[in-house]
Short mmCIF file of C-alpha atoms and ligand atoms in Angstrom, two decimals:
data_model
loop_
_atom_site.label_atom_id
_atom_site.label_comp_id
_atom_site.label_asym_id
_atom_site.label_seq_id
_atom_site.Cartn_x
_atom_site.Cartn_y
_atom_site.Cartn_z
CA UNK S 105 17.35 25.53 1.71
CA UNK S 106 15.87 25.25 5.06
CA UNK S 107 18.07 23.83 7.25
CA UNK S 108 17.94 21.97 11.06
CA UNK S 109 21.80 22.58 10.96
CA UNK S 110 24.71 24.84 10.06
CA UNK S 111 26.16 26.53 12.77
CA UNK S 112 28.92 24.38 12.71
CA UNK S 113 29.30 25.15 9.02
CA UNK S 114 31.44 27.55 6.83
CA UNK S 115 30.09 26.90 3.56
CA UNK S 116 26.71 26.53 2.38
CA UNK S 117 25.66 23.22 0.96
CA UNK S 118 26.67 22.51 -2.46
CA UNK S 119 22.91 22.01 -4.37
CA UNK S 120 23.55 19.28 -5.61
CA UNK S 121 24.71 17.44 -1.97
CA UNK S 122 22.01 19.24 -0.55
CA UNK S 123 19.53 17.61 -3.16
CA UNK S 124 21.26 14.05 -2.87
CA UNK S 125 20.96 14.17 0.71
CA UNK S 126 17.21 15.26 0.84
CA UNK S 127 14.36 13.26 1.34
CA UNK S 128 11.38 16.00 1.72
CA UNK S 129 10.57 14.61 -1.44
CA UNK S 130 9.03 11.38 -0.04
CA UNK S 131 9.29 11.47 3.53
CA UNK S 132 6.63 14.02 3.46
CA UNK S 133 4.38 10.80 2.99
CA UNK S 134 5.12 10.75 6.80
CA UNK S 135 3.84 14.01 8.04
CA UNK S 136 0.61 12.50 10.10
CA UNK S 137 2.77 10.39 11.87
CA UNK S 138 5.11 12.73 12.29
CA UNK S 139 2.92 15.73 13.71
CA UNK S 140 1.16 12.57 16.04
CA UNK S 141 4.15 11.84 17.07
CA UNK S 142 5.41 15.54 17.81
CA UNK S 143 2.22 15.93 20.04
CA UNK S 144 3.16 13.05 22.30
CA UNK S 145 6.56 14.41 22.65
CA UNK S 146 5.39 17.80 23.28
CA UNK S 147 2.53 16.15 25.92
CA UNK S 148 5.27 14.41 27.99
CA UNK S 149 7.50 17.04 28.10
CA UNK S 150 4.66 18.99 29.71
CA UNK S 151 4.32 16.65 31.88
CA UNK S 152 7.53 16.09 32.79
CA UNK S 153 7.88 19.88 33.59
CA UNK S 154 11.08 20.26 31.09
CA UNK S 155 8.26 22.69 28.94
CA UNK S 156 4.83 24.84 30.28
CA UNK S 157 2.17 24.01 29.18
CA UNK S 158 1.32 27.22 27.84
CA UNK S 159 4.18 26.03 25.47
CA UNK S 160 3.20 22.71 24.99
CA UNK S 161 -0.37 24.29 24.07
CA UNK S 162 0.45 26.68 21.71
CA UNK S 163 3.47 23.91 20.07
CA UNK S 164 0.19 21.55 19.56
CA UNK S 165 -1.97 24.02 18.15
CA UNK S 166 0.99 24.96 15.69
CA UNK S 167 1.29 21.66 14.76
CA UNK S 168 -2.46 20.74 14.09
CA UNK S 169 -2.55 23.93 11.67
CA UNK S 170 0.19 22.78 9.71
CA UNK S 171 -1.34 19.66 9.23
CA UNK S 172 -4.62 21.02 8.41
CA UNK S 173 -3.30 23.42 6.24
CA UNK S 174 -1.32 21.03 4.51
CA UNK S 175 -4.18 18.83 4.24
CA UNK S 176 -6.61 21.48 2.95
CA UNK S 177 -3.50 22.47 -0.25
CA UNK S 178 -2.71 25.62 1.51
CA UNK S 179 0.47 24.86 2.72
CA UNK S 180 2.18 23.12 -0.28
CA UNK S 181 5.69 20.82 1.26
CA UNK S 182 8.51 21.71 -1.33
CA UNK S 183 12.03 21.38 -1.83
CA UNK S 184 13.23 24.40 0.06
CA UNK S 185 13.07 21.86 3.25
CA UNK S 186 15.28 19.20 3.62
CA UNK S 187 12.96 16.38 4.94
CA UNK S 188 9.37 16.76 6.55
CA UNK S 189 11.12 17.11 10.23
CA UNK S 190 12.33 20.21 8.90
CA UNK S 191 9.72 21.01 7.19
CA UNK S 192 7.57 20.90 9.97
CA UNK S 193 9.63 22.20 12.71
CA UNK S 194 10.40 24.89 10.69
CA UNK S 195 6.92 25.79 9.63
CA UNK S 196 6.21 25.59 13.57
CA UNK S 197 8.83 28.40 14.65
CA UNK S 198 7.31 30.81 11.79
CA UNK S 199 4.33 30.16 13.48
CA UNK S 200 4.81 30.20 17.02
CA UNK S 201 7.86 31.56 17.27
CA UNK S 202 10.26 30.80 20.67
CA UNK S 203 8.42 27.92 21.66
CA UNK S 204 8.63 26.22 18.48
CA UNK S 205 12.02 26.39 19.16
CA UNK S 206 11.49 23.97 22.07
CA UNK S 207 9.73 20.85 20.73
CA UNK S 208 12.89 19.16 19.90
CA UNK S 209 14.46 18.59 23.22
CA UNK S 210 15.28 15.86 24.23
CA UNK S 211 14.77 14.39 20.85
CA UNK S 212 16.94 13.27 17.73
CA UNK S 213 16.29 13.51 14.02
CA UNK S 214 17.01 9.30 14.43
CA UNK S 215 14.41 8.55 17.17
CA UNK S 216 12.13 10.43 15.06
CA UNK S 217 12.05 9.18 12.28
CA UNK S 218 12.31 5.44 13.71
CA UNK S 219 9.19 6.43 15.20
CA UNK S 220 7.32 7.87 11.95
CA UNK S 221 8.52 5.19 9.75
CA UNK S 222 7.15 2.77 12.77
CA UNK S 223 4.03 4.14 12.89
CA UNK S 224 3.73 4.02 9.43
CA UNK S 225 4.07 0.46 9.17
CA UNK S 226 1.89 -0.15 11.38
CA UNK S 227 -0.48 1.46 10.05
CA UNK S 228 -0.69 -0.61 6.89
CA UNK S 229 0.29 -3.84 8.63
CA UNK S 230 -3.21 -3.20 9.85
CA UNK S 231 -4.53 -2.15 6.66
CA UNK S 232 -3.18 -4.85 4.28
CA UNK S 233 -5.01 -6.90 7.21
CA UNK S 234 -8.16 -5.69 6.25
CA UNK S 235 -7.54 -6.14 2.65
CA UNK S 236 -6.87 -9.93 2.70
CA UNK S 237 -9.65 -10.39 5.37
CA UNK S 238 -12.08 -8.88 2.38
CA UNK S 239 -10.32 -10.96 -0.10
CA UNK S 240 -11.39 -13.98 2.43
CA UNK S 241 -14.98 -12.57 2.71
CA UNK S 242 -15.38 -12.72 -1.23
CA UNK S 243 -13.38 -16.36 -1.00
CA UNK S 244 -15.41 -17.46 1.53
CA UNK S 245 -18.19 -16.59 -0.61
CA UNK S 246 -17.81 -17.70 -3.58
CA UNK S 247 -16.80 -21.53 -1.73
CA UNK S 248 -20.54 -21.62 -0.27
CA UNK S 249 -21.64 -21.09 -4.01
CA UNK S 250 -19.57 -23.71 -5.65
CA UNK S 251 -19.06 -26.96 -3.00
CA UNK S 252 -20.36 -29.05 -6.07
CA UNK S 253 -19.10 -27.25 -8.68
CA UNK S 254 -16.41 -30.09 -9.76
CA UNK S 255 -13.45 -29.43 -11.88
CA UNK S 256 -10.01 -31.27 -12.70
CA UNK S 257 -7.27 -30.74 -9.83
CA UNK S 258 -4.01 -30.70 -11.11
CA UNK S 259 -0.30 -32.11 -10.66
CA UNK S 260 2.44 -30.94 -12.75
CA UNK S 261 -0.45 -29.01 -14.97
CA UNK S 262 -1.65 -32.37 -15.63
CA UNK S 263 -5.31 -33.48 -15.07
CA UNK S 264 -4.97 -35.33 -11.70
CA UNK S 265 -8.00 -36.39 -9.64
CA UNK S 266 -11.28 -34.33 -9.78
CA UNK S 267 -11.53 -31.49 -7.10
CA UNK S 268 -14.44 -28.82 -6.56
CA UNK S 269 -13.72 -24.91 -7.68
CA UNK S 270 -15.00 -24.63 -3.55
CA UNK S 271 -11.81 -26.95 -2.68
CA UNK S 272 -9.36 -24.79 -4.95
CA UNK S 273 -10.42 -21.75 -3.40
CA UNK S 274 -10.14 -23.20 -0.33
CA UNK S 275 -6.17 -23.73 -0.64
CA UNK S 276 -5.90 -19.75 -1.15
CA UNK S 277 -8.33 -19.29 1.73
CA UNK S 278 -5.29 -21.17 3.60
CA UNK S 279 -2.41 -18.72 2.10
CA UNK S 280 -3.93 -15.66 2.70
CA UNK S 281 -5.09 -16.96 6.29
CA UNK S 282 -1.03 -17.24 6.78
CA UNK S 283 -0.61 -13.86 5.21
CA UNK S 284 -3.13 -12.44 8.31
CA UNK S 285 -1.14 -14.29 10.54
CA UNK S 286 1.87 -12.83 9.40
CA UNK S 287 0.78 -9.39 9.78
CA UNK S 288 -0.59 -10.22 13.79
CA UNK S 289 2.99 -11.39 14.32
CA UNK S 290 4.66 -8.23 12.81
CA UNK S 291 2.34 -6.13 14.44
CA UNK S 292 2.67 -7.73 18.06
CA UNK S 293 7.08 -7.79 18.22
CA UNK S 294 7.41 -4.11 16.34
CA UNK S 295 4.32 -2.32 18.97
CA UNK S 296 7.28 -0.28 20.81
CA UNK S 297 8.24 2.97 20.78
CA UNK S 298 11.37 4.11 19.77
CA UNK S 299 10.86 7.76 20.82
CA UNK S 300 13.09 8.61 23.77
CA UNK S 301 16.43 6.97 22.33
CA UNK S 302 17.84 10.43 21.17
CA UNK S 303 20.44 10.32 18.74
CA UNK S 304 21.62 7.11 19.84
CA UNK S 305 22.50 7.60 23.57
CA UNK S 306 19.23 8.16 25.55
CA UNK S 307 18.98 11.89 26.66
CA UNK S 308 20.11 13.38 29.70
CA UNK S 309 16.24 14.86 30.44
CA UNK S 310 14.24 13.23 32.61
CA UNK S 311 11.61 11.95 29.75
CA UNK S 312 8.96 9.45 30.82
CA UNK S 313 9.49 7.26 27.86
CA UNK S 314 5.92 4.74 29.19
CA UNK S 315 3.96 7.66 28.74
CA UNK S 316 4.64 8.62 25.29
CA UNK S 317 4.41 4.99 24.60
CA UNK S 318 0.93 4.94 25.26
CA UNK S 319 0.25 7.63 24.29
CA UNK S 320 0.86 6.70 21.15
CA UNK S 321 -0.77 3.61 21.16
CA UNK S 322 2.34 0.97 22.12
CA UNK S 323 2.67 -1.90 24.47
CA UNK S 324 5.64 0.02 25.77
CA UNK S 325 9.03 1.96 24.90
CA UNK S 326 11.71 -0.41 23.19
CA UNK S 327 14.93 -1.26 25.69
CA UNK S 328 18.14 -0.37 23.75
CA UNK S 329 18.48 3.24 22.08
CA UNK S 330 20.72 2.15 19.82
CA UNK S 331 18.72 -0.81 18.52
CA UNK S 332 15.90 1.91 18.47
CA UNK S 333 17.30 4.25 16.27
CA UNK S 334 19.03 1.51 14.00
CA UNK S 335 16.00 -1.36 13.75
CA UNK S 336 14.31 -1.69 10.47
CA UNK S 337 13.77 -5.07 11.32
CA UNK S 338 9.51 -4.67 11.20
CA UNK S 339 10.38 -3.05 8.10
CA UNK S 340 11.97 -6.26 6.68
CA UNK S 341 9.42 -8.31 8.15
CA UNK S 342 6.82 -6.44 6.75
CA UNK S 343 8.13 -6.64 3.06
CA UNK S 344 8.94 -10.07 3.55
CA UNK S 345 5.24 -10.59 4.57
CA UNK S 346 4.51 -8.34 1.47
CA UNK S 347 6.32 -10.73 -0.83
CA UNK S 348 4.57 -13.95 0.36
CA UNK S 349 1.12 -12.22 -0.19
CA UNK S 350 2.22 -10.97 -3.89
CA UNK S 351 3.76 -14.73 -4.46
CA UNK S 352 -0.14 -15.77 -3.09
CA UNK S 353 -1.85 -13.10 -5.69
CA UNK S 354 0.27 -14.09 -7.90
CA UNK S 355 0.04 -17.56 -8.42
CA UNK S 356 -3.36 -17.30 -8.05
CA UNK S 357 -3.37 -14.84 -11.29
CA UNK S 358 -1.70 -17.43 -13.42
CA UNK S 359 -4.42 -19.59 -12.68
CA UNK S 360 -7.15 -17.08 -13.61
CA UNK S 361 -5.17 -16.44 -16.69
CA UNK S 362 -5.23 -19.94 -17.74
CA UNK S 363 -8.35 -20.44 -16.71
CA UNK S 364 -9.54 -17.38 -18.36
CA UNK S 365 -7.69 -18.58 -22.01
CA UNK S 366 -9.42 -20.35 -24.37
CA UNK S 367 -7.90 -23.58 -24.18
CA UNK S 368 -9.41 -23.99 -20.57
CA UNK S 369 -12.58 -21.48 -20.81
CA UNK S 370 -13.71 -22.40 -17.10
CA UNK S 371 -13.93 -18.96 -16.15
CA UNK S 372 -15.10 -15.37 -17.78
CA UNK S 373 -13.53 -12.17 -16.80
CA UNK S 374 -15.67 -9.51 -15.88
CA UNK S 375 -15.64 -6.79 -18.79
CA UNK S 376 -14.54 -4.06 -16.42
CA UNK S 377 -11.36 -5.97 -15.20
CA UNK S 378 -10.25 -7.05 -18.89
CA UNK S 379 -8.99 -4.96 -22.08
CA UNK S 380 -8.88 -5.21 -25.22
CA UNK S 381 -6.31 -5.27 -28.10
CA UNK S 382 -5.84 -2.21 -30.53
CA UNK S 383 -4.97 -4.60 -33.22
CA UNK S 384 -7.06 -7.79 -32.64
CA UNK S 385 -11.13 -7.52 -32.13
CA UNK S 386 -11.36 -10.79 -30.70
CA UNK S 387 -8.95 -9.92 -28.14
CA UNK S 388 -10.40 -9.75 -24.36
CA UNK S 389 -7.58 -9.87 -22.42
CA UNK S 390 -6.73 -10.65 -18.40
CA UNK S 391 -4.31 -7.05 -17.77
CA UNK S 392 -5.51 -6.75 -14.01
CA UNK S 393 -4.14 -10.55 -13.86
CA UNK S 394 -1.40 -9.76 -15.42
CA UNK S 395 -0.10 -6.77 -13.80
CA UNK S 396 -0.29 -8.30 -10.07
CA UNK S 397 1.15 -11.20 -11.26
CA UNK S 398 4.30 -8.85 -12.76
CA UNK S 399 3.96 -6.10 -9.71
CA UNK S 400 4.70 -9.80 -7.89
CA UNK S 401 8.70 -8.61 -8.62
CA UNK S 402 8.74 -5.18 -7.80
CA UNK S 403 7.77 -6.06 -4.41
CA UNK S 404 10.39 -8.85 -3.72
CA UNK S 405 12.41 -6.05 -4.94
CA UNK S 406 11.81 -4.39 -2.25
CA UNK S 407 12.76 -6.80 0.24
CA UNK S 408 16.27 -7.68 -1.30
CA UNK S 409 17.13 -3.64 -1.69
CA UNK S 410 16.01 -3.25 2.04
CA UNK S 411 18.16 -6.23 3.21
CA UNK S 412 20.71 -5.43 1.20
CA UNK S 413 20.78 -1.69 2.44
CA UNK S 414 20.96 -3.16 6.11
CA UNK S 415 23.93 -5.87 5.85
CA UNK S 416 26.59 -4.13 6.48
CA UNK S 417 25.52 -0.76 8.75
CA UNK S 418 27.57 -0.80 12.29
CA UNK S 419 25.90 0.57 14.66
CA UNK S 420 23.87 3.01 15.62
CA UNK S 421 21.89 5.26 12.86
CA UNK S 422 23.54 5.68 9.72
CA UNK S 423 22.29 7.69 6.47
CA UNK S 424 22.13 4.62 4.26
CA UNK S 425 18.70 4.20 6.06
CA UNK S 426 17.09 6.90 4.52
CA UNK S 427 17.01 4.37 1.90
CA UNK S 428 14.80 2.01 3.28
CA UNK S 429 11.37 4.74 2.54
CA UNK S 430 10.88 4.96 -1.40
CA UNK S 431 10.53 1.26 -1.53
CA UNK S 432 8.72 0.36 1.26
CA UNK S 433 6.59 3.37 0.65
CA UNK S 434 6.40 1.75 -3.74
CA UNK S 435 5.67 -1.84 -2.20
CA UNK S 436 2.86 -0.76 0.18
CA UNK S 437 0.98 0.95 -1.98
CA UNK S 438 1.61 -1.99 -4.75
CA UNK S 439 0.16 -4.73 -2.77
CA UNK S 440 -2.66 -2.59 -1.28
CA UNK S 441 -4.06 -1.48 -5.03
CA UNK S 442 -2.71 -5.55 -6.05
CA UNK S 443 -5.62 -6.81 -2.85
CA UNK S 444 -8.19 -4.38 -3.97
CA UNK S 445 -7.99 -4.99 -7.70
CA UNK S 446 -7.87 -8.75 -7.14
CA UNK S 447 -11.01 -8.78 -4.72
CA UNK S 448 -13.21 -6.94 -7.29
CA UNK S 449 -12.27 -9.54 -10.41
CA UNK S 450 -12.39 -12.73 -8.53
CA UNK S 451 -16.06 -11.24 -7.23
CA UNK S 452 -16.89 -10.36 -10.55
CA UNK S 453 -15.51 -13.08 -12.31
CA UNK S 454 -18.28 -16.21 -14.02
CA UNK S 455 -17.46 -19.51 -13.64
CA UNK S 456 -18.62 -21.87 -16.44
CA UNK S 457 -19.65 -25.39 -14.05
CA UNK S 458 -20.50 -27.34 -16.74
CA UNK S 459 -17.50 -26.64 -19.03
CA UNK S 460 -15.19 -27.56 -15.82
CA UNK S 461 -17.31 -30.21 -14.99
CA UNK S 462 -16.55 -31.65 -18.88
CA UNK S 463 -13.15 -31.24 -18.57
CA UNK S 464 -12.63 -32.79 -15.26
CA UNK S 465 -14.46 -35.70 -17.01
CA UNK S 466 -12.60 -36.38 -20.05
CA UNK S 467 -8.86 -36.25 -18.08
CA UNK S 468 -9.59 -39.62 -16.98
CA UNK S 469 -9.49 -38.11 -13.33
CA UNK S 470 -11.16 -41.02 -12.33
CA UNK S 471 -8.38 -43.42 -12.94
CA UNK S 472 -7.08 -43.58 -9.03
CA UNK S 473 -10.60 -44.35 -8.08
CA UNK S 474 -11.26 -46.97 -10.86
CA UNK S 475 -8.22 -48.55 -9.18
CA UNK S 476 -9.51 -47.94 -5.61
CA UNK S 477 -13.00 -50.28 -7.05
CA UNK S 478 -10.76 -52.92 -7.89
CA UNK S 479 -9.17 -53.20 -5.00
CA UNK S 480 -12.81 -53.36 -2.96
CA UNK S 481 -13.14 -56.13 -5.46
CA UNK S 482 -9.95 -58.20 -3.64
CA UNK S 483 -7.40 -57.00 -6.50
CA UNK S 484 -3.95 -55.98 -4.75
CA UNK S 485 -3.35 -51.74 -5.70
CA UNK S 486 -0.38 -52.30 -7.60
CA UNK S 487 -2.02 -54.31 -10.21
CA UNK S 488 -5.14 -52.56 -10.21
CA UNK S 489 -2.81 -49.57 -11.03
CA UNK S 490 -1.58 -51.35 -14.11
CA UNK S 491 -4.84 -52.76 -15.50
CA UNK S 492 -6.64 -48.93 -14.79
CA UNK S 493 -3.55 -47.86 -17.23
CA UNK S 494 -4.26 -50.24 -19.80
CA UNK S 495 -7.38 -49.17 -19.83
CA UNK S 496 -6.57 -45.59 -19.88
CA UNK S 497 -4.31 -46.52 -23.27
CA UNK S 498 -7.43 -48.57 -24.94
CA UNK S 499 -9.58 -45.11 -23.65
CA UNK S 500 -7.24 -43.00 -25.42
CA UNK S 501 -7.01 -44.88 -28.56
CA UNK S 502 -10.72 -45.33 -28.94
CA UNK S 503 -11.17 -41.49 -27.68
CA UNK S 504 -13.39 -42.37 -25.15
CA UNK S 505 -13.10 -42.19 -21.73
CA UNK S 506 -13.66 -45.03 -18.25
CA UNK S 507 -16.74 -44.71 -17.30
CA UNK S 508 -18.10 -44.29 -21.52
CA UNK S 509 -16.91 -47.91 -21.60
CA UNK S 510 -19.64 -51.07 -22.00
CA UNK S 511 -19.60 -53.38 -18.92
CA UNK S 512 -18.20 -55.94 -21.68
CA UNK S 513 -15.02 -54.14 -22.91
CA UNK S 514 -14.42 -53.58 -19.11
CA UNK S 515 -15.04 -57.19 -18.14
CA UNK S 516 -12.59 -57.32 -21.05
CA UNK S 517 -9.58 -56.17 -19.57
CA UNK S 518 -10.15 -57.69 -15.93
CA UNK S 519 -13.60 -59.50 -14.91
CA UNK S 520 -13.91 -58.02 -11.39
CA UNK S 521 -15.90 -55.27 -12.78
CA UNK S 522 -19.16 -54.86 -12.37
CA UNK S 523 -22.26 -52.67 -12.64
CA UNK S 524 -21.61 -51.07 -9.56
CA UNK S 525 -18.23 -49.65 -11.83
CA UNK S 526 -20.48 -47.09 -12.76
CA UNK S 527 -21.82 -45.07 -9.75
CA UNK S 528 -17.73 -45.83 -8.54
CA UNK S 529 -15.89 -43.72 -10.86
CA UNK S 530 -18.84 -41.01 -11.32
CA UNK S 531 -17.24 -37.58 -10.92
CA UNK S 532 -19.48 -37.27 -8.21
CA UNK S 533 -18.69 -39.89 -6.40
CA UNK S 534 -15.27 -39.11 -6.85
CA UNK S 535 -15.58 -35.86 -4.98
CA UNK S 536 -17.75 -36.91 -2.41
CA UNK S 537 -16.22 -40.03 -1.35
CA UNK S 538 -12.99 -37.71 -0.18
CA UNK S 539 -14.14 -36.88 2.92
CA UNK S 540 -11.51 -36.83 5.49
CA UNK S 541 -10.69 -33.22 6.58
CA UNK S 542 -8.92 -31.07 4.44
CA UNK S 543 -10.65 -32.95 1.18
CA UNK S 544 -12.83 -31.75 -1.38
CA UNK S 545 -15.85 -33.73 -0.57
CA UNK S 546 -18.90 -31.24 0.31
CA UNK S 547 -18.90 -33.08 3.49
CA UNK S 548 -15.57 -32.26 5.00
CA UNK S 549 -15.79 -28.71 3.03
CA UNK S 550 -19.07 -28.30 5.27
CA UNK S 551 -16.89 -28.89 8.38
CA UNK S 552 -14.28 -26.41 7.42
CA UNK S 553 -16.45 -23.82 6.16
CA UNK S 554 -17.92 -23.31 9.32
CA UNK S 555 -14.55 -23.31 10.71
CA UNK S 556 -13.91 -20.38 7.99
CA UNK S 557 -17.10 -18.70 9.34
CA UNK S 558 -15.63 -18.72 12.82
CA UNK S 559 -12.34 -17.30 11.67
CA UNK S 560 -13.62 -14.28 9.85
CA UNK S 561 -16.10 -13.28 12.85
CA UNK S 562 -12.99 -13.70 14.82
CA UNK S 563 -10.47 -10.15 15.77
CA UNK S 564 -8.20 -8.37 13.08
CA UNK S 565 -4.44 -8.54 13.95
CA UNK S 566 -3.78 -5.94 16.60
N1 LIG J 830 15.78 11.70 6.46
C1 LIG J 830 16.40 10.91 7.45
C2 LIG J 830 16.01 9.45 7.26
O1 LIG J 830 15.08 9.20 6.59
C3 LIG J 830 15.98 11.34 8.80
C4 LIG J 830 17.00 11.11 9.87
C5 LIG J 830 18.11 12.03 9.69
N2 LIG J 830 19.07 11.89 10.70
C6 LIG J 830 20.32 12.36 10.55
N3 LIG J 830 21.12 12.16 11.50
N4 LIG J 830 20.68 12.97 9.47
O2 LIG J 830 16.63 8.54 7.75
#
């Protein structure tokens, strides 16, 4: 047991307290950010006179070797250290000696970690950015490709009106827009540094809290050392933001996986993102869907054991918040494999046109727009809606569907049709007619596409 602590101790540390109370075992996921942010301590107390820099030379040179010896598998980070500020102060002192002993003034175990864990998340608020802006890439590819490719839209799983597999896309080009929002907005209230706020009090040495700041890359040092040293908040945020992009993936799986069944057949799974069955031959089955669709929970899980953790902490730091690493550390990684996986099977994936085309034909997806013709003949909607259903019944029983029908059995049930019936309620003119913005008509998916194009040339949230 290598300790920070003990000489106000009699007794040594009970193992199994001193294992319960540990973290070394995943904190050490924090060492870069904790070595960076050693150096900027070490570089303003130079400054700031309260080390030499003979000291804060050698200190930064001890620290860069750890991590490069770390990095390289020669220095392995075990158990003998109680958490990887320990570990790496105490690595320092073998290796320096006395000025080693130095790089913690004017600092806290609390401030420091606020700050590693910050950095951190920033970090991958910046990199699950990039993910979903690929995803968007590959989204905004695959809607240039398909802006006629029609297939049923649904309500309540039920054939609805006729969309285009361009326009479907199109609504998860919209979520995962909000999910790179999200992360901008994270990213521009958490920028501040927490270093500086000591255990909870400030310190009594004259640090220059603006220069670390920048020099680590933040708009500025935060304004209340006890909110510093006790704020997960970006944490939250961030695993809130998580969630909402896993809900995205997620429902967007189910889809795939229906889709990808039998019953619907509009789209084939790449080989290398399905599996088979041991049992069943047949069997070519949607697992990647799957499994982001059920990682979905561990992430939410996330959120609700962080928020959970937080409710009732007074103020300021408080052990419980050690707690707040495995799964944020779990749910990061999650959603970052979740993005990746997802990109390559939706860019891989076939889509059959003409079987979605079929079935966006026989749902009788026309019906609002049969409807919509009778009322450019002078019928009132309301009963144009109730002779388009009574057609839809004699459709189904003669297992046909609207526009199959003979001009006669049309004329039939109301004699304002005509031959002009035909062009009206063709799935293609069901599409294109819809062209106010935000529709699926190739028209108004022109307009926004360029729109998309603009976005994704645009800046990444920092
Ligand atoms: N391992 C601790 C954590 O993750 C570091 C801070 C420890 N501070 C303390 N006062 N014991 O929160």
């Amino acid at each position: 047991m290598a300790q920070l602590w003990g000489g106000r101790f009699t007794k040594e540390t009970d193992q199994l307290v001193y294992d319960f109370n540990a973290s070394i075992g995943f904190d050490q996921k924090l060492l870069h950010e904790d070595i960076a942010g050693s150096v900027a301590h070490v570089t303003m107390l130079a400054k700031q006179g309260i080390v030499t820099k003979e000291e804060r030379d050698s200190i930064i040179a001890g620290l860069k070797s750890i991590e490069e010896d770390v990095e390289a598998g020669s220095l392995a980070v075990t158990s003998q250290y109680e958490d990887v500020h320990s570990f790496v102060e105490a690595n320092l002192i073998e290796r320096i000696g006395e000025a080693g002993k130095k790089l913690h003034t004017g600092r806290s175990r609390n401030d420091q970690v606020a700050l590693d864990m910050r950095m951190y998340v920033r970090g991958h608020v910046k990199r699950t950015d990039a993910l979903i802006k690929e995803l968007l890439s590959v989204l905004y590819q695959k809607m240039e490709e398909n802006l006629d490719t029609y297939m049923p839209g649904f309500t309540h799983l039920q054939k609805a009106q006729p969309v285009t597999l361009a326009h479907h896309f199109g609504a998860y080009f919209e979520m995962f827009k909000r999910d790179r929002s999200r992360m901008r907005d994270i990213y521009e209230r958490m920028n501040y540094c927490p270093l500086g706020a000591g255990a909870l009090a400030g310190t009594t040495y004259p640090l220059d809290r603006e220069y670390t700041a920048q020099l680590l890359d933040f708009y500025g040092p935060t304004l209340n050392s006890m909110d510093s040293v006790s704020d997960r908040d970006y944490v939250i945020e961030f695993l809130n933001a998580l969630s909402i992009v896993m809900m995205h993936l997620s429902r967007f799986c189910e889809e795939i996986i229906l889709w990808n069944s039998d019953e619907y057949r509009f789209v084939e799974m790449d080989d290398a993102y399905s599996t088979g069955s041991s049992i069943m031959p047949q069997k070519k089955n949607p697992d990647i869907a799957e499994l982001v669709r059920g990682k979905t929970g561990r992430v939410y899980g996330a959120l609700m054991s962080l928020l959970t953790t937080m409710k009732g902490l007074p103020l300021a730091y408080n052990k419980d918040m050690q707690e707040d690493k495995e799964p944020t550390f779990d749910a990061i990684e999650t959603v970052e494999n979740c993005l990746t996986l997802f990109t390559g099977m939706v860019s891989t994936m076939k889509f059959r046109r003409d079987v979605m085309a079929k079935s966006a034909m026989n749902g009788f997806t026309n019906a609002t727009d049969a409807a919509d013709y009778l009322v450019g003949k002078g019928v009132p909607f309301r009963d144009a809606h109730g002779i388009i259903g009574k057609l839809v019944l004699y459709c189904i029983e003669k297992n046909t569907s609207i526009d199959a029908l003979s001009l006669e059995e049309l004329q039939g049930i109301c004699d304002r049709f005509e031959e002009d019936v035909y062009d009206a309620v063709s799935l293609k003119t069901c599409v294109e007619k819809r062209l106010t913005i935000g529709a699926p008509g190739s028209g108004a998916m022109r307009e926004v596409l360029e729109k998309y194009k603009e976005y994704l040339e645009g800046s990444d949230a920092e």
